[in-house]
XYZ file of C-alpha atoms in Angstrom:
560
model
C 184.689 155.326 117.651
C 183.267 154.970 114.173
C 185.384 157.881 112.984
C 188.445 156.135 114.422
C 187.676 152.926 112.644
C 187.168 154.704 109.354
C 190.376 156.569 109.801
C 192.249 153.328 110.188
C 191.041 152.025 106.881
C 193.081 154.927 105.249
C 196.144 152.670 105.833
C 196.422 150.411 102.685
C 197.453 147.411 104.694
C 194.384 147.833 106.996
C 192.187 148.290 103.988
C 193.530 145.271 102.285
C 193.020 143.047 105.443
C 189.403 144.307 106.034
C 188.446 143.682 102.386
C 189.929 140.126 102.677
C 187.953 139.342 105.780
C 184.690 140.243 104.027
C 185.703 138.652 100.610
C 184.926 135.036 101.718
C 188.049 135.280 103.856
C 190.200 135.155 100.718
C 189.269 131.470 100.271
C 189.282 131.445 96.469
C 192.443 131.735 94.298
C 191.032 134.719 92.367
C 190.604 136.669 95.597
C 194.177 135.938 96.584
C 195.267 137.210 93.053
C 193.311 140.431 93.735
C 195.060 140.814 97.113
C 198.432 140.238 95.497
C 197.810 142.792 92.833
C 196.761 145.364 95.527
C 199.916 144.662 97.619
C 202.194 144.796 94.519
C 200.874 148.300 93.675
C 201.267 149.401 97.285
C 204.849 147.933 97.303
C 205.754 150.010 94.300
C 204.327 153.143 95.802
C 206.450 152.580 98.896
C 209.444 152.041 96.726
C 208.930 155.306 94.981
C 208.451 157.089 98.267
C 211.576 155.656 99.917
C 213.541 154.901 96.760
C 214.460 151.472 98.107
C 213.034 148.146 99.151
C 214.127 146.489 102.344
C 214.064 142.962 103.464
C 214.737 141.915 107.103
C 216.445 138.515 107.307
C 215.000 136.499 110.282
C 213.553 133.034 110.840
C 209.989 134.385 110.305
C 210.532 136.180 106.993
C 212.702 133.344 105.672
C 210.204 130.628 106.602
C 207.383 132.600 104.793
C 209.560 133.132 101.702
C 210.550 129.435 101.626
C 206.893 128.355 101.963
C 205.940 130.448 98.984
C 208.972 129.332 97.020
C 208.023 125.720 97.569
C 204.455 126.204 96.595
C 205.873 127.287 93.242
C 208.552 124.633 92.914
C 206.094 121.755 93.487
C 204.933 122.537 89.954
C 207.708 120.309 88.760
C 206.408 117.179 90.539
C 202.806 118.047 91.458
C 199.885 115.659 91.117
C 198.094 118.372 89.170
C 200.320 121.139 87.707
C 197.734 123.868 87.289
C 196.513 123.345 90.847
C 200.005 123.676 92.027
C 200.239 127.141 90.243
C 196.915 127.938 91.965
C 198.573 127.287 95.265
C 201.541 129.566 94.525
C 199.184 132.487 93.542
C 196.886 131.717 96.548
C 199.700 132.090 99.157
C 201.797 134.706 97.407
C 200.094 137.531 99.379
C 201.856 136.101 102.508
C 205.275 137.139 101.148
C 203.940 140.431 99.703
C 202.336 141.449 103.013
C 205.626 141.014 105.012
C 207.500 142.911 102.278
C 205.019 145.821 102.643
C 205.249 145.667 106.462
C 209.056 145.972 106.197
C 208.727 149.157 104.343
C 206.358 150.763 106.824
C 205.970 151.181 110.457
C 205.186 147.466 111.076
C 204.139 147.918 114.768
C 201.751 150.629 113.941
C 200.268 148.715 110.927
C 199.879 145.570 113.091
C 198.140 147.625 115.909
C 195.733 149.203 113.449
C 194.796 145.910 111.913
C 194.183 144.307 115.265
C 192.225 147.243 116.580
C 189.807 147.164 113.706
C 189.099 143.388 113.746
C 186.521 143.462 116.651
C 184.513 146.120 114.735
C 184.655 143.963 111.613
C 183.700 140.900 113.462
C 180.725 142.454 115.161
C 179.499 144.079 111.919
C 179.973 140.735 110.130
C 178.013 138.831 112.872
C 175.106 141.263 112.926
C 174.787 141.663 109.133
C 175.157 137.999 108.362
C 172.723 136.866 111.079
C 170.127 139.226 109.603
C 170.783 138.367 106.005
C 170.695 134.578 106.565
C 167.069 135.026 107.474
C 166.322 135.951 103.962
C 165.728 132.667 101.901
C 167.455 134.017 98.797
C 170.539 134.928 100.744
C 170.612 132.084 103.331
C 173.075 129.850 101.474
C 175.618 132.691 101.394
C 175.698 133.284 105.135
C 174.836 129.863 106.678
C 175.658 126.205 106.405
C 172.991 123.703 107.579
C 171.452 126.493 109.691
C 174.786 127.490 111.295
C 175.995 131.053 111.046
C 178.866 131.166 108.582
C 179.338 134.937 108.178
C 181.141 136.238 105.145
C 183.576 133.453 105.342
C 180.819 131.027 104.247
C 182.253 128.454 106.613
C 181.126 128.289 110.224
C 184.166 127.012 111.871
C 186.684 129.497 110.382
C 184.208 132.275 111.012
C 183.983 131.221 114.607
C 187.784 131.425 114.853
C 187.741 134.917 113.456
C 185.135 135.928 116.139
C 187.285 134.258 118.816
C 190.371 136.305 117.799
C 188.251 139.416 117.912
C 187.127 138.537 121.497
C 190.761 138.128 122.617
C 191.595 141.505 121.170
C 188.413 143.127 122.626
C 189.040 141.535 126.039
C 192.645 142.870 126.222
C 191.826 146.313 124.911
C 192.020 148.642 127.904
C 191.566 151.768 125.822
C 187.928 151.183 124.964
C 185.140 151.644 127.531
C 184.123 148.461 129.431
C 180.497 148.816 128.395
C 181.358 148.908 124.680
C 183.797 145.917 125.099
C 181.115 143.888 126.878
C 178.533 144.530 124.184
C 181.040 143.570 121.576
C 182.102 140.379 123.431
C 178.377 139.468 123.825
C 177.668 139.825 120.085
C 180.820 137.898 119.190
C 180.150 135.081 121.633
C 176.564 134.860 120.317
C 178.062 134.576 116.829
C 180.316 131.662 117.880
C 177.339 129.812 119.497
C 175.295 130.443 116.442
C 178.015 129.069 114.221
C 177.819 125.795 116.040
C 181.596 125.469 116.027
C 182.470 123.055 118.841
C 186.262 123.622 118.425
C 185.861 127.387 118.850
C 183.646 126.841 121.934
C 186.165 124.413 123.383
C 188.940 126.999 122.961
C 186.626 129.770 124.170
C 186.503 128.541 127.764
C 190.256 128.721 128.509
C 190.383 131.954 126.561
C 187.826 133.616 128.832
C 189.702 132.343 131.872
C 192.909 133.817 130.460
C 191.319 137.161 129.661
C 190.112 137.300 133.301
C 193.498 136.564 134.708
C 195.270 138.970 132.462
C 192.866 141.907 133.039
C 193.098 141.635 136.883
C 189.968 143.735 137.080
C 187.083 142.602 139.362
C 184.459 144.540 137.400
C 185.616 143.030 134.029
C 185.698 139.540 135.657
C 182.148 139.768 137.050
C 180.800 141.398 133.836
C 182.379 139.110 131.218
C 181.474 136.009 133.401
C 177.867 137.106 133.422
C 177.910 137.590 129.628
C 179.605 134.190 129.065
C 177.348 132.194 131.429
C 174.209 134.083 130.404
C 174.649 133.412 126.727
C 175.626 129.794 127.294
C 172.542 129.377 129.448
C 170.206 131.040 126.852
C 171.602 128.956 123.985
C 171.154 125.711 126.039
C 167.649 126.672 127.012
C 166.658 127.453 123.526
C 168.095 124.129 122.398
C 166.179 122.161 125.188
C 162.868 123.995 124.383
C 163.153 123.350 120.725
C 164.653 119.893 121.296
C 167.114 120.853 118.508
C 170.871 120.624 119.345
C 172.100 121.015 115.782
C 172.978 124.646 116.135
C 172.634 126.552 119.487
C 173.146 123.419 121.574
C 175.876 121.871 119.377
C 178.612 122.731 122.019
C 176.946 120.234 124.342
C 177.952 117.498 122.043
C 181.701 117.971 122.399
C 183.076 114.441 122.709
C 186.159 112.419 121.916
C 183.688 109.848 120.440
C 181.827 112.301 118.091
C 181.698 111.440 114.494
C 183.217 114.693 113.429
C 186.301 114.228 115.834
C 186.891 110.579 114.912
C 186.481 111.493 111.209
C 189.329 114.031 111.548
C 191.521 111.371 113.152
C 190.866 109.151 110.218
C 191.678 111.845 107.735
C 194.981 112.393 109.456
C 195.959 108.745 109.729
C 195.284 108.220 105.964
C 197.004 111.410 105.026
C 200.174 110.390 106.769
C 200.555 107.585 104.244
C 200.751 110.201 101.503
C 203.318 112.141 103.546
C 205.510 109.112 103.561
C 205.024 108.620 99.827
C 205.552 112.290 98.847
C 208.111 113.757 101.356
C 208.504 116.785 99.027
C 204.830 117.408 98.726
C 202.184 116.839 96.123
C 201.499 120.429 95.199
C 198.384 122.392 96.113
C 195.171 120.287 95.983
C 197.234 117.110 95.405
C 195.647 115.648 98.514
C 192.241 116.361 96.967
C 192.957 114.187 94.141
C 194.977 111.312 95.939
C 193.309 111.019 99.280
C 190.692 108.475 98.110
C 193.465 106.202 96.873
C 194.666 105.624 100.474
C 191.633 106.258 102.587
C 190.420 103.566 104.909
C 186.865 104.823 105.413
C 184.043 106.604 103.768
C 184.570 110.354 103.572
C 184.922 112.995 100.843
C 187.097 116.045 101.737
C 188.906 118.541 99.714
C 191.262 119.471 102.510
C 192.537 117.285 105.347
C 191.027 119.438 108.145
C 194.492 119.919 109.715
C 196.247 122.720 107.989
C 199.521 121.939 109.473
C 199.366 118.557 107.867
C 197.961 120.115 104.864
C 201.064 122.329 104.556
C 203.239 119.186 104.794
C 201.085 117.488 102.200
C 201.264 120.450 99.804
C 204.939 121.438 100.099
C 206.878 118.779 101.875
C 208.890 118.587 105.025
C 211.499 121.351 104.266
C 209.213 124.407 104.414
C 206.966 122.591 106.926
C 209.802 122.104 109.475
C 211.133 125.651 108.930
C 207.688 127.277 109.370
C 206.751 125.268 112.500
C 210.142 126.050 114.042
C 209.587 129.759 113.424
C 206.201 129.531 115.176
C 207.591 127.727 118.168
C 210.499 130.140 118.305
C 207.978 132.927 118.377
C 206.672 131.806 121.738
C 210.074 132.219 123.275
C 210.554 135.805 121.948
C 211.134 138.258 124.686
C 209.345 141.631 124.805
C 206.676 140.441 122.453
C 203.129 141.534 123.064
C 201.225 138.728 124.783
C 198.302 139.486 122.596
C 200.113 138.399 119.501
C 201.230 135.158 121.089
C 197.666 134.265 122.190
C 196.366 135.009 118.653
C 199.164 132.750 117.249
C 198.397 130.014 119.804
C 194.646 130.030 119.234
C 194.885 130.061 115.354
C 197.602 127.276 115.530
C 195.492 125.124 117.817
C 192.295 125.553 115.855
C 194.043 124.829 112.555
C 195.040 121.459 113.859
C 191.363 120.441 113.483
C 190.361 122.510 110.382
C 191.624 124.194 107.312
C 191.765 127.780 108.450
C 194.917 128.737 106.503
C 192.943 128.098 103.286
C 191.247 131.330 104.056
C 194.103 133.522 103.218
C 192.965 136.434 105.397
C 193.469 134.240 108.412
C 196.895 133.188 107.246
C 197.747 136.812 106.596
C 196.721 137.728 110.093
C 198.757 134.882 111.504
C 201.906 135.993 109.593
C 201.280 139.710 110.409
C 201.665 139.198 114.204
C 204.937 137.448 113.854
C 208.028 139.860 114.249
C 208.968 139.820 110.532
C 210.616 143.139 110.826
C 213.544 142.129 113.012
C 216.989 140.903 112.078
C 219.567 141.911 109.479
C 218.463 144.527 107.014
C 219.021 143.971 103.229
C 218.317 146.283 100.440
C 216.742 144.492 97.422
C 217.653 145.525 93.831
C 215.081 148.002 92.803
C 215.040 147.093 89.070
C 214.657 143.467 89.901
C 211.786 144.184 92.240
C 210.045 146.276 89.531
C 210.470 143.480 86.982
C 209.381 140.654 89.182
C 206.443 142.724 90.422
C 205.303 143.426 86.900
C 205.577 139.784 85.889
C 203.899 138.460 89.051
C 201.029 141.041 88.817
C 200.268 140.007 85.271
C 200.529 136.304 86.137
C 198.307 136.826 89.216
C 195.741 138.492 86.974
C 195.890 135.659 84.459
C 195.541 132.818 87.042
C 192.988 134.826 88.945
C 190.897 135.119 85.791
C 191.002 131.340 85.247
C 190.038 130.801 88.869
C 187.056 133.261 88.617
C 185.865 131.592 85.486
C 185.765 128.295 87.163
C 184.054 129.768 90.187
C 181.517 131.277 87.826
C 181.064 127.868 86.184
C 182.242 129.274 82.840
C 184.251 126.026 82.415
C 184.784 126.178 78.610
C 186.267 129.704 78.751
C 188.410 128.738 81.747
C 189.752 125.739 79.946
C 190.320 127.688 76.732
C 192.520 130.230 78.289
C 194.507 127.775 80.439
C 198.041 127.119 79.265
C 197.796 123.676 81.141
C 195.021 121.165 81.145
C 192.505 122.624 83.618
C 191.296 119.577 85.676
C 188.696 121.659 87.480
C 187.223 123.142 84.305
C 187.400 119.842 82.375
C 185.522 118.055 85.213
C 182.874 120.705 85.045
C 182.542 120.210 81.389
C 182.498 116.405 81.871
C 179.673 116.537 84.463
C 177.428 118.398 82.010
C 178.257 116.491 78.947
C 175.486 114.089 77.709
C 177.263 112.546 74.829
C 179.339 109.502 75.853
C 181.833 109.823 73.034
C 182.436 113.413 73.750
C 182.604 112.617 77.525
C 185.428 110.138 76.750
C 187.397 112.779 74.849
C 187.147 115.203 77.747
C 188.187 112.377 80.083
C 191.292 111.721 77.975
C 192.384 115.457 78.433
C 191.835 115.208 82.141
C 193.885 111.921 82.458
C 196.754 113.420 80.386
C 197.754 115.584 83.279
C 196.027 113.988 86.294
C 195.691 110.191 86.433
C 193.757 110.214 89.763
C 190.260 111.320 88.549
C 187.762 108.457 88.995
C 185.032 110.354 87.066
C 187.248 110.448 83.947
C 187.800 106.654 84.055
C 184.100 106.084 84.580
C 183.272 108.290 81.565
C 185.657 106.246 79.375
C 184.195 102.979 80.720
C 180.678 104.233 79.886
C 181.573 105.204 76.357
C 183.264 101.776 75.850
C 180.219 99.985 77.285
C 178.007 101.833 74.762
C 180.288 100.509 71.912
C 180.505 96.924 73.335
C 184.161 97.203 74.061
C 184.323 95.241 77.364
C 188.159 95.148 77.593
C 188.184 98.849 77.779
C 185.293 98.877 80.220
C 187.357 96.558 82.523
C 190.591 98.564 82.222
C 188.873 101.797 83.083
C 186.524 100.603 85.840
C 189.475 98.886 87.562
C 191.331 102.183 87.553
C 188.189 104.110 88.691
C 187.925 101.754 91.678
C 191.531 102.272 92.569
C 190.777 105.986 92.754
C 187.513 105.671 94.731
C 187.473 102.245 96.538
C 184.532 103.080 98.757
C 182.075 104.050 96.002
C 179.667 101.113 96.264
C 177.584 102.524 93.339
C 180.631 102.225 91.113
C 180.992 98.554 91.979
C 177.342 97.972 91.211
C 177.688 99.738 87.886
C 180.801 97.769 87.011
C 179.129 94.397 87.885
C 176.070 95.318 85.775
C 178.285 96.171 82.812
C 180.151 92.856 83.053
C 176.892 90.882 83.424
C 175.665 92.472 80.239
C 178.941 91.816 78.483
C 178.901 88.194 79.603
C 175.373 87.716 78.291
C 176.255 89.300 74.948
C 179.301 87.068 74.514
C 177.336 83.926 75.280
C 174.709 84.879 72.775
C 177.467 85.269 70.153
C 179.102 82.025 71.081
C 182.219 83.569 72.507
C 182.697 81.466 75.585
C 186.238 82.638 76.181
C 185.209 86.338 76.435
C 182.243 85.389 78.532
C 184.501 83.593 80.981
C 186.779 86.591 81.030
C 183.872 88.799 82.075
C 182.899 86.216 84.771
C 186.395 86.288 86.031
C 186.209 90.103 86.673
C 182.735 89.802 88.170
C 184.116 87.489 90.803
C 187.033 89.882 91.094
C 184.669 92.575 92.294
C 183.624 90.407 95.267
C 187.252 89.830 96.016
C 187.938 93.535 95.843
C 185.150 94.303 98.363
C 186.365 91.530 100.749
C 189.933 92.975 100.653
C 188.601 96.494 101.175
C 186.671 95.400 104.190
C 189.690 93.728 105.674
C 191.827 96.952 105.164
C 189.118 99.401 106.485
C 190.080 101.156 109.642
C 187.991 100.478 112.819
C 187.273 104.146 113.126
C 185.354 104.008 109.760
C 182.670 102.036 111.529
C 182.303 104.545 114.278
C 181.604 107.672 112.126
C 178.446 108.815 110.485
C 179.052 107.565 106.942
C 179.769 103.914 107.414
C 181.262 101.708 104.521
C 179.267 99.285 102.496
C 180.799 96.094 101.183
C 177.674 94.371 99.657
C 176.483 94.685 96.097
C 172.785 95.450 95.526
C 170.371 92.574 95.938
C 169.601 92.554 92.274
C 173.253 92.405 91.303
C 174.012 89.770 93.974
C 171.176 87.596 92.688
C 172.461 87.850 89.076
C 175.965 86.925 90.136
C 174.741 83.882 92.157
C 172.941 82.678 89.003
C 176.042 82.544 86.870
C 177.879 80.426 89.545
């Protein structure tokens, strides 16, 4: 078995997929850039072997190509232009993968990748479960005590394990004993991950496997494994009186804070969809979501990757891609395994950001029948030219991404051809000189006017210089960007109270009254915010605050 798995890795596509699974699932842009370079090189090797590059025109290949094209085109209207370029490089491997599949035996490549996934998932589960017990490595393989694997995110790791269980359960070539051991390890990994969504999907998946296998021995055996592990996990949680990890699946509820929070994210995000029908560019949501949110939460992604796709690229590629996925379920003569994988990933991605892990998105695209339809031969010289340019560009953007990941913010910003918001924010957070902070903030706001930290930095620098008009202008904008940050309101009120006292001391009653007006405006802001807050916001863990601190409130009452 081991020799068979090693032999599979000789296939460059299999090797690429395996490496992407273990490389944080391809989450970071620099990893996607490395994948792109790998696939570019392989594509050129295939071209030299066959002396041609083929492209099969079908709804699946076209939808992937359009999606990648729109990730690039949003550059022209994106909230943050460099982030939009990050998005193009991040998802470029999707197009490159289907191009490589079109030049090879697609069915064989797909079969090889799927057959090696259970071994990868078992190895990942065992290794990460052991390594997370080492204090120095714990943060790399777990989150809040939950097993996160090499993905470093429990929920998507659990999805990967669930896909592996599906493949394992339907694999009639492998011995039943080996399959049951693998399924047991994989199910243990899902339980240890604490992913309630994966556990919720696991129940119907196990029923489906039993029905499809039509094997009494398999039914009894897999049922014992499933029930036994669930019982052991529940028993452990009861004995320890700790349901934060192994007993987390017992807390599945439509009223849970996590589930309600996701509903709130989606409701707020739909406002941005209406405002930006052609998308905001990659990570645009990250910068804009606080301006429309109606509750207290901080998220980088919307926790619904289908909605995330719509937010990033707009309705044209979204509708086309969704149509292709729906169309896939009506394809005749398609392997049921592929349809189950697409269904499971699709459903899980409605509640999480699985496609941000490019290895999962690559797997999703790979099982679609991209090698059907009209065959077109691409111009070889154009392919070589574009490949060379995109390889160089991927290396460049990947280097910037890696420098940011390594917290080498100055170097990342120095080599960026556009203002690098992420790097500049990193520099801003470590800068102690207020004047210098204001200069960095100006650079951020030149290209991205939705960063509250930049406005706060400018307000603090103005406060230090006694320029209260500038303090007001920037704090007002900061609160527009982060309306639920009660600490920012308290800081703003404190600044205005100090300003008012200074103006009174200098006999400038008009300016003092101007400060008083905005102090009262803070209370009005909070009242309006309270009225506009969604009812769900009061039902989740992080509840909004609408009252200033006792000290600030007392000072405001004294001024009348």
